[in-house]
Amino acid sequence: MTHNATTSSYDQLPIIDLSAADRGPQARALLHAQLHSAAHDVGFFQLVGHGVGREEIDRLVGAMHAFFRLPEAERLAIDNVNSPHFRGYTRTGDERTGGRQDWRDQLDIGAERAARVPGPGEPAYWWLEGPNQWPAALPELRVAALAWIERLSGVAERLLHELLVAIGAAPDFYDSVFGERAHPHLKLVRYPGSAGDGADQGVGAHKDYGFLTLLLQDRVGGLQVQREDGRFHEVPPLDGAFVVNLGELLEVATNGYLVATNHRVVSPPGATERFSVPFFYNPRLDARVEPLVFPHAATAPGVTDDPGNPLFAEYGFNELKGKLRAHPLVAERHHAELLTSA
């Protein structure tokens, strides 16, 4: 191997072809070897062969672009400050990561459910269940977004099954924590270019706290992943692929054998817009995620401990903590009593 080949090994994430699972035992065994390596060593990969077609992608992306072209007043009519469930539109600068402003605006969407107000003695995380807010002028957005949640939940479930088999576990080990009451989350995000103050935090460095994230990014780029050398490396866009990363629940469930990796977005230069669609495959809010039974458990290094970001056994508490920190305006308006404990 030449010196150049070694230094450029970070040019692209591992590329995993999910359709190999259907191409016979040999192709599936190779898929499992690649998945095992990517999830254990990197925590990030590009997923192709996922079966989501160009037409489905174009429908969602078209509706997203139409939403961000709406007059600001129409977007603010569904401001997430109206929603105790943290659903709706967040204007540029109103979300925080690591305590600092993220320079992007976005629409947060989840499973379409009736509002659930926690009763006496019930966990506060039930506030996260509830209806979405939709722009009146764009009925097609609701259709496309809910179809995307359904479609990507299926892709993520299949991917999780293959990943568990790849490390020697039972494919259905976590099926019971998903099902009808799973808590998927979709964001439609626009990065409007650099902030006026010269800061380039599109979104600050963070790990995701669910199981799997499947990201559709456009051709602008800006996503960076922290690799084994400790530095953040660009993820070149790959047309039609999903950038997949593992969330902290999988790291905890495998005692650190699978890794959740820090990543961030650097704002595009000048007035260049970047659009991205992250989908978070999350379990039920009341799910208690059991340690995974798998043959490599003895070699697991343990979980990265972050005292500023403790992880709870019940998934909903992690999600609630994240929302209260990321959306201070919603938290102050609807959940002031929770802020002391966040």
PDB file of N, CA, C and O in Angstrom, residues 156-206:
ATOM      1  N   ALA A 156     -34.234   0.838   8.833  1.00  0.00           N
ATOM      2  CA  ALA A 156     -33.423   0.806  10.053  1.00  0.00           C
ATOM      3  C   ALA A 156     -33.616  -0.508  10.805  1.00  0.00           C
ATOM      4  O   ALA A 156     -32.641  -1.072  11.347  1.00  0.00           O
ATOM      5  N   GLU A 157     -34.840  -1.011  10.831  1.00  0.00           N
ATOM      6  CA  GLU A 157     -35.105  -2.291  11.515  1.00  0.00           C
ATOM      7  C   GLU A 157     -34.310  -3.410  10.832  1.00  0.00           C
ATOM      8  O   GLU A 157     -33.660  -4.232  11.492  1.00  0.00           O
ATOM      9  N   ARG A 158     -34.349  -3.422   9.517  1.00  0.00           N
ATOM     10  CA  ARG A 158     -33.621  -4.455   8.765  1.00  0.00           C
ATOM     11  C   ARG A 158     -32.110  -4.326   9.003  1.00  0.00           C
ATOM     12  O   ARG A 158     -31.404  -5.320   9.210  1.00  0.00           O
ATOM     13  N   LEU A 159     -31.629  -3.094   8.983  1.00  0.00           N
ATOM     14  CA  LEU A 159     -30.204  -2.847   9.202  1.00  0.00           C
ATOM     15  C   LEU A 159     -29.790  -3.285  10.612  1.00  0.00           C
ATOM     16  O   LEU A 159     -28.738  -3.919  10.798  1.00  0.00           O
ATOM     17  N   LEU A 160     -30.613  -2.961  11.612  1.00  0.00           N
ATOM     18  CA  LEU A 160     -30.292  -3.353  12.987  1.00  0.00           C
ATOM     19  C   LEU A 160     -30.229  -4.882  13.096  1.00  0.00           C
ATOM     20  O   LEU A 160     -29.322  -5.425  13.741  1.00  0.00           O
ATOM     21  N   HIS A 161     -31.178  -5.570  12.463  1.00  0.00           N
ATOM     22  CA  HIS A 161     -31.154  -7.043  12.477  1.00  0.00           C
ATOM     23  C   HIS A 161     -29.840  -7.578  11.896  1.00  0.00           C
ATOM     24  O   HIS A 161     -29.196  -8.459  12.483  1.00  0.00           O
ATOM     25  N   GLU A 162     -29.427  -7.037  10.748  1.00  0.00           N
ATOM     26  CA  GLU A 162     -28.183  -7.509  10.116  1.00  0.00           C
ATOM     27  C   GLU A 162     -26.968  -7.171  10.988  1.00  0.00           C
ATOM     28  O   GLU A 162     -26.027  -7.964  11.087  1.00  0.00           O
ATOM     29  N   LEU A 163     -27.000  -6.006  11.616  1.00  0.00           N
ATOM     30  CA  LEU A 163     -25.880  -5.597  12.472  1.00  0.00           C
ATOM     31  C   LEU A 163     -25.751  -6.529  13.676  1.00  0.00           C
ATOM     32  O   LEU A 163     -24.644  -6.937  14.057  1.00  0.00           O
ATOM     33  N   LEU A 164     -26.886  -6.877  14.286  1.00  0.00           N
ATOM     34  CA  LEU A 164     -26.842  -7.768  15.451  1.00  0.00           C
ATOM     35  C   LEU A 164     -26.317  -9.148  15.055  1.00  0.00           C
ATOM     36  O   LEU A 164     -25.466  -9.725  15.750  1.00  0.00           O
ATOM     37  N   VAL A 165     -26.791  -9.661  13.916  1.00  0.00           N
ATOM     38  CA  VAL A 165     -26.274 -10.951  13.428  1.00  0.00           C
ATOM     39  C   VAL A 165     -24.763 -10.842  13.173  1.00  0.00           C
ATOM     40  O   VAL A 165     -23.988 -11.759  13.474  1.00  0.00           O
ATOM     41  N   ALA A 166     -24.337  -9.681  12.629  1.00  0.00           N
ATOM     42  CA  ALA A 166     -22.923  -9.484  12.276  1.00  0.00           C
ATOM     43  C   ALA A 166     -22.001  -9.624  13.490  1.00  0.00           C
ATOM     44  O   ALA A 166     -20.856 -10.046  13.355  1.00  0.00           O
ATOM     45  N   ILE A 167     -22.503  -9.275  14.685  1.00  0.00           N
ATOM     46  CA  ILE A 167     -21.638  -9.397  15.876  1.00  0.00           C
ATOM     47  C   ILE A 167     -22.019 -10.624  16.718  1.00  0.00           C
ATOM     48  O   ILE A 167     -21.596 -10.747  17.866  1.00  0.00           O
ATOM     49  N   GLY A 168     -22.812 -11.512  16.106  1.00  0.00           N
ATOM     50  CA  GLY A 168     -23.086 -12.788  16.761  1.00  0.00           C
ATOM     51  C   GLY A 168     -24.264 -12.801  17.715  1.00  0.00           C
ATOM     52  O   GLY A 168     -24.421 -13.727  18.509  1.00  0.00           O
ATOM     53  N   ALA A 169     -25.117 -11.769  17.644  1.00  0.00           N
ATOM     54  CA  ALA A 169     -26.288 -11.692  18.538  1.00  0.00           C
ATOM     55  C   ALA A 169     -27.552 -12.157  17.803  1.00  0.00           C
ATOM     56  O   ALA A 169     -27.555 -12.319  16.580  1.00  0.00           O
ATOM     57  N   ALA A 170     -28.629 -12.341  18.555  1.00  0.00           N
ATOM     58  CA  ALA A 170     -29.916 -12.701  17.944  1.00  0.00           C
ATOM     59  C   ALA A 170     -30.481 -11.475  17.238  1.00  0.00           C
ATOM     60  O   ALA A 170     -30.519 -10.384  17.821  1.00  0.00           O
ATOM     61  N   PRO A 171     -30.935 -11.616  15.966  1.00  0.00           N
ATOM     62  CA  PRO A 171     -31.397 -10.445  15.223  1.00  0.00           C
ATOM     63  C   PRO A 171     -32.572  -9.725  15.875  1.00  0.00           C
ATOM     64  O   PRO A 171     -32.702  -8.508  15.769  1.00  0.00           O
ATOM     65  N   ASP A 172     -33.419 -10.474  16.593  1.00  0.00           N
ATOM     66  CA  ASP A 172     -34.641  -9.878  17.154  1.00  0.00           C
ATOM     67  C   ASP A 172     -34.472  -9.469  18.622  1.00  0.00           C
ATOM     68  O   ASP A 172     -35.456  -9.194  19.305  1.00  0.00           O
ATOM     69  N   PHE A 173     -33.227  -9.405  19.104  1.00  0.00           N
ATOM     70  CA  PHE A 173     -32.978  -9.150  20.531  1.00  0.00           C
ATOM     71  C   PHE A 173     -33.698  -7.885  21.006  1.00  0.00           C
ATOM     72  O   PHE A 173     -34.206  -7.832  22.127  1.00  0.00           O
ATOM     73  N   TYR A 174     -33.746  -6.838  20.163  1.00  0.00           N
ATOM     74  CA  TYR A 174     -34.338  -5.564  20.595  1.00  0.00           C
ATOM     75  C   TYR A 174     -35.716  -5.291  19.989  1.00  0.00           C
ATOM     76  O   TYR A 174     -36.253  -4.199  20.161  1.00  0.00           O
ATOM     77  N   ASP A 175     -36.305  -6.280  19.316  1.00  0.00           N
ATOM     78  CA  ASP A 175     -37.598  -6.023  18.665  1.00  0.00           C
ATOM     79  C   ASP A 175     -38.645  -5.510  19.646  1.00  0.00           C
ATOM     80  O   ASP A 175     -39.462  -4.652  19.315  1.00  0.00           O
ATOM     81  N   SER A 176     -38.603  -6.026  20.877  1.00  0.00           N
ATOM     82  CA  SER A 176     -39.666  -5.677  21.839  1.00  0.00           C
ATOM     83  C   SER A 176     -39.607  -4.214  22.280  1.00  0.00           C
ATOM     84  O   SER A 176     -40.589  -3.680  22.791  1.00  0.00           O
ATOM     85  N   VAL A 177     -38.457  -3.530  22.107  1.00  0.00           N
ATOM     86  CA  VAL A 177     -38.403  -2.128  22.545  1.00  0.00           C
ATOM     87  C   VAL A 177     -38.851  -1.165  21.432  1.00  0.00           C
ATOM     88  O   VAL A 177     -38.919   0.040  21.639  1.00  0.00           O
ATOM     89  N   PHE A 178     -39.147  -1.708  20.256  1.00  0.00           N
ATOM     90  CA  PHE A 178     -39.656  -0.861  19.162  1.00  0.00           C
ATOM     91  C   PHE A 178     -41.162  -1.108  19.005  1.00  0.00           C
ATOM     92  O   PHE A 178     -41.920  -0.754  19.885  1.00  0.00           O
ATOM     93  N   GLY A 179     -41.603  -1.661  17.891  1.00  0.00           N
ATOM     94  CA  GLY A 179     -43.027  -1.958  17.713  1.00  0.00           C
ATOM     95  C   GLY A 179     -43.864  -0.701  17.524  1.00  0.00           C
ATOM     96  O   GLY A 179     -43.362   0.372  17.193  1.00  0.00           O
ATOM     97  N   GLU A 180     -45.145  -0.833  17.798  1.00  0.00           N
ATOM     98  CA  GLU A 180     -46.126   0.233  17.526  1.00  0.00           C
ATOM     99  C   GLU A 180     -45.824   1.535  18.257  1.00  0.00           C
ATOM    100  O   GLU A 180     -46.142   2.608  17.787  1.00  0.00           O
ATOM    101  N   ARG A 181     -45.250   1.441  19.442  1.00  0.00           N
ATOM    102  CA  ARG A 181     -45.043   2.649  20.253  1.00  0.00           C
ATOM    103  C   ARG A 181     -43.617   3.186  20.174  1.00  0.00           C
ATOM    104  O   ARG A 181     -43.190   3.958  21.031  1.00  0.00           O
ATOM    105  N   ALA A 182     -42.876   2.778  19.154  1.00  0.00           N
ATOM    106  CA  ALA A 182     -41.521   3.323  18.978  1.00  0.00           C
ATOM    107  C   ALA A 182     -41.607   4.841  18.829  1.00  0.00           C
ATOM    108  O   ALA A 182     -42.671   5.397  18.550  1.00  0.00           O
ATOM    109  N   HIS A 183     -40.468   5.518  19.015  1.00  0.00           N
ATOM    110  CA  HIS A 183     -40.467   6.986  19.048  1.00  0.00           C
ATOM    111  C   HIS A 183     -39.507   7.543  17.989  1.00  0.00           C
ATOM    112  O   HIS A 183     -38.492   8.167  18.318  1.00  0.00           O
ATOM    113  N   PRO A 184     -39.827   7.307  16.701  1.00  0.00           N
ATOM    114  CA  PRO A 184     -38.945   7.821  15.649  1.00  0.00           C
ATOM    115  C   PRO A 184     -38.986   9.343  15.598  1.00  0.00           C
ATOM    116  O   PRO A 184     -39.949   9.968  16.050  1.00  0.00           O
ATOM    117  N   HIS A 185     -37.945   9.931  15.031  1.00  0.00           N
ATOM    118  CA  HIS A 185     -37.841  11.392  14.977  1.00  0.00           C
ATOM    119  C   HIS A 185     -37.197  11.770  13.643  1.00  0.00           C
ATOM    120  O   HIS A 185     -36.166  11.218  13.266  1.00  0.00           O
ATOM    121  N   LEU A 186     -37.826  12.714  12.954  1.00  0.00           N
ATOM    122  CA  LEU A 186     -37.335  13.186  11.657  1.00  0.00           C
ATOM    123  C   LEU A 186     -37.108  14.688  11.749  1.00  0.00           C
ATOM    124  O   LEU A 186     -37.928  15.421  12.305  1.00  0.00           O
ATOM    125  N   LYS A 187     -35.962  15.135  11.219  1.00  0.00           N
ATOM    126  CA  LYS A 187     -35.708  16.573  11.124  1.00  0.00           C
ATOM    127  C   LYS A 187     -35.525  16.943   9.655  1.00  0.00           C
ATOM    128  O   LYS A 187     -34.839  16.236   8.919  1.00  0.00           O
ATOM    129  N   LEU A 188     -36.123  18.045   9.261  1.00  0.00           N
ATOM    130  CA  LEU A 188     -35.839  18.655   7.951  1.00  0.00           C
ATOM    131  C   LEU A 188     -35.037  19.906   8.254  1.00  0.00           C
ATOM    132  O   LEU A 188     -35.517  20.808   8.946  1.00  0.00           O
ATOM    133  N   VAL A 189     -33.798  19.951   7.776  1.00  0.00           N
ATOM    134  CA  VAL A 189     -32.851  20.963   8.241  1.00  0.00           C
ATOM    135  C   VAL A 189     -32.301  21.785   7.085  1.00  0.00           C
ATOM    136  O   VAL A 189     -31.948  21.241   6.039  1.00  0.00           O
ATOM    137  N   ARG A 190     -32.222  23.101   7.314  1.00  0.00           N
ATOM    138  CA  ARG A 190     -31.550  23.986   6.360  1.00  0.00           C
ATOM    139  C   ARG A 190     -30.429  24.735   7.081  1.00  0.00           C
ATOM    140  O   ARG A 190     -30.650  25.362   8.119  1.00  0.00           O
ATOM    141  N   TYR A 191     -29.238  24.667   6.515  1.00  0.00           N
ATOM    142  CA  TYR A 191     -28.109  25.476   6.988  1.00  0.00           C
ATOM    143  C   TYR A 191     -27.989  26.652   6.025  1.00  0.00           C
ATOM    144  O   TYR A 191     -27.691  26.448   4.840  1.00  0.00           O
ATOM    145  N   PRO A 192     -28.257  27.882   6.489  1.00  0.00           N
ATOM    146  CA  PRO A 192     -28.373  29.008   5.549  1.00  0.00           C
ATOM    147  C   PRO A 192     -27.044  29.650   5.166  1.00  0.00           C
ATOM    148  O   PRO A 192     -27.026  30.737   4.617  1.00  0.00           O
ATOM    149  N   GLY A 193     -25.916  29.002   5.445  1.00  0.00           N
ATOM    150  CA  GLY A 193     -24.625  29.648   5.225  1.00  0.00           C
ATOM    151  C   GLY A 193     -24.055  30.088   6.564  1.00  0.00           C
ATOM    152  O   GLY A 193     -24.579  29.751   7.630  1.00  0.00           O
ATOM    153  N   SER A 194     -22.982  30.851   6.537  1.00  0.00           N
ATOM    154  CA  SER A 194     -22.281  31.194   7.773  1.00  0.00           C
ATOM    155  C   SER A 194     -23.040  32.228   8.600  1.00  0.00           C
ATOM    156  O   SER A 194     -23.733  33.087   8.051  1.00  0.00           O
ATOM    157  N   ALA A 195     -22.874  32.107   9.910  1.00  0.00           N
ATOM    158  CA  ALA A 195     -23.498  33.072  10.820  1.00  0.00           C
ATOM    159  C   ALA A 195     -22.829  34.435  10.664  1.00  0.00           C
ATOM    160  O   ALA A 195     -21.662  34.532  10.291  1.00  0.00           O
ATOM    161  N   GLY A 196     -23.576  35.481  10.984  1.00  0.00           N
ATOM    162  CA  GLY A 196     -23.050  36.838  10.866  1.00  0.00           C
ATOM    163  C   GLY A 196     -21.846  37.108  11.759  1.00  0.00           C
ATOM    164  O   GLY A 196     -21.010  37.950  11.455  1.00  0.00           O
ATOM    165  N   ASP A 197     -21.752  36.344  12.874  1.00  0.00           N
ATOM    166  CA  ASP A 197     -20.645  36.606  13.808  1.00  0.00           C
ATOM    167  C   ASP A 197     -19.367  35.857  13.428  1.00  0.00           C
ATOM    168  O   ASP A 197     -18.387  35.858  14.177  1.00  0.00           O
ATOM    169  N   GLY A 198     -19.401  35.193  12.275  1.00  0.00           N
ATOM    170  CA  GLY A 198     -18.202  34.491  11.815  1.00  0.00           C
ATOM    171  C   GLY A 198     -18.062  33.089  12.383  1.00  0.00           C
ATOM    172  O   GLY A 198     -17.191  32.334  11.964  1.00  0.00           O
ATOM    173  N   ALA A 199     -18.936  32.702  13.335  1.00  0.00           N
ATOM    174  CA  ALA A 199     -18.869  31.332  13.867  1.00  0.00           C
ATOM    175  C   ALA A 199     -19.334  30.360  12.784  1.00  0.00           C
ATOM    176  O   ALA A 199     -20.175  30.702  11.966  1.00  0.00           O
ATOM    177  N   ASP A 200     -18.756  29.156  12.788  1.00  0.00           N
ATOM    178  CA  ASP A 200     -19.136  28.227  11.722  1.00  0.00           C
ATOM    179  C   ASP A 200     -19.849  26.994  12.271  1.00  0.00           C
ATOM    180  O   ASP A 200     -19.869  25.952  11.644  1.00  0.00           O
ATOM    181  N   GLN A 201     -20.442  27.090  13.489  1.00  0.00           N
ATOM    182  CA  GLN A 201     -21.156  25.954  14.063  1.00  0.00           C
ATOM    183  C   GLN A 201     -22.519  25.821  13.399  1.00  0.00           C
ATOM    184  O   GLN A 201     -23.469  26.490  13.779  1.00  0.00           O
ATOM    185  N   GLY A 202     -22.588  24.949  12.372  1.00  0.00           N
ATOM    186  CA  GLY A 202     -23.894  24.590  11.827  1.00  0.00           C
ATOM    187  C   GLY A 202     -24.651  23.809  12.887  1.00  0.00           C
ATOM    188  O   GLY A 202     -25.753  24.124  13.278  1.00  0.00           O
ATOM    189  N   VAL A 203     -24.013  22.728  13.367  1.00  0.00           N
ATOM    190  CA  VAL A 203     -24.446  22.056  14.588  1.00  0.00           C
ATOM    191  C   VAL A 203     -23.178  21.578  15.287  1.00  0.00           C
ATOM    192  O   VAL A 203     -22.253  21.060  14.656  1.00  0.00           O
ATOM    193  N   GLY A 204     -23.120  21.791  16.606  1.00  0.00           N
ATOM    194  CA  GLY A 204     -21.911  21.491  17.357  1.00  0.00           C
ATOM    195  C   GLY A 204     -21.665  19.995  17.494  1.00  0.00           C
ATOM    196  O   GLY A 204     -22.548  19.164  17.233  1.00  0.00           O
ATOM    197  N   ALA A 205     -20.460  19.636  17.915  1.00  0.00           N
ATOM    198  CA  ALA A 205     -20.075  18.232  18.066  1.00  0.00           C
ATOM    199  C   ALA A 205     -20.982  17.548  19.092  1.00  0.00           C
ATOM    200  O   ALA A 205     -21.220  18.076  20.175  1.00  0.00           O
ATOM    201  N   HIS A 206     -21.476  16.371  18.727  1.00  0.00           N
ATOM    202  CA  HIS A 206     -22.380  15.645  19.610  1.00  0.00           C
ATOM    203  C   HIS A 206     -22.453  14.183  19.166  1.00  0.00           C
ATOM    204  O   HIS A 206     -22.021  13.835  18.072  1.00  0.00           O
TER     205      HIS A 206
END
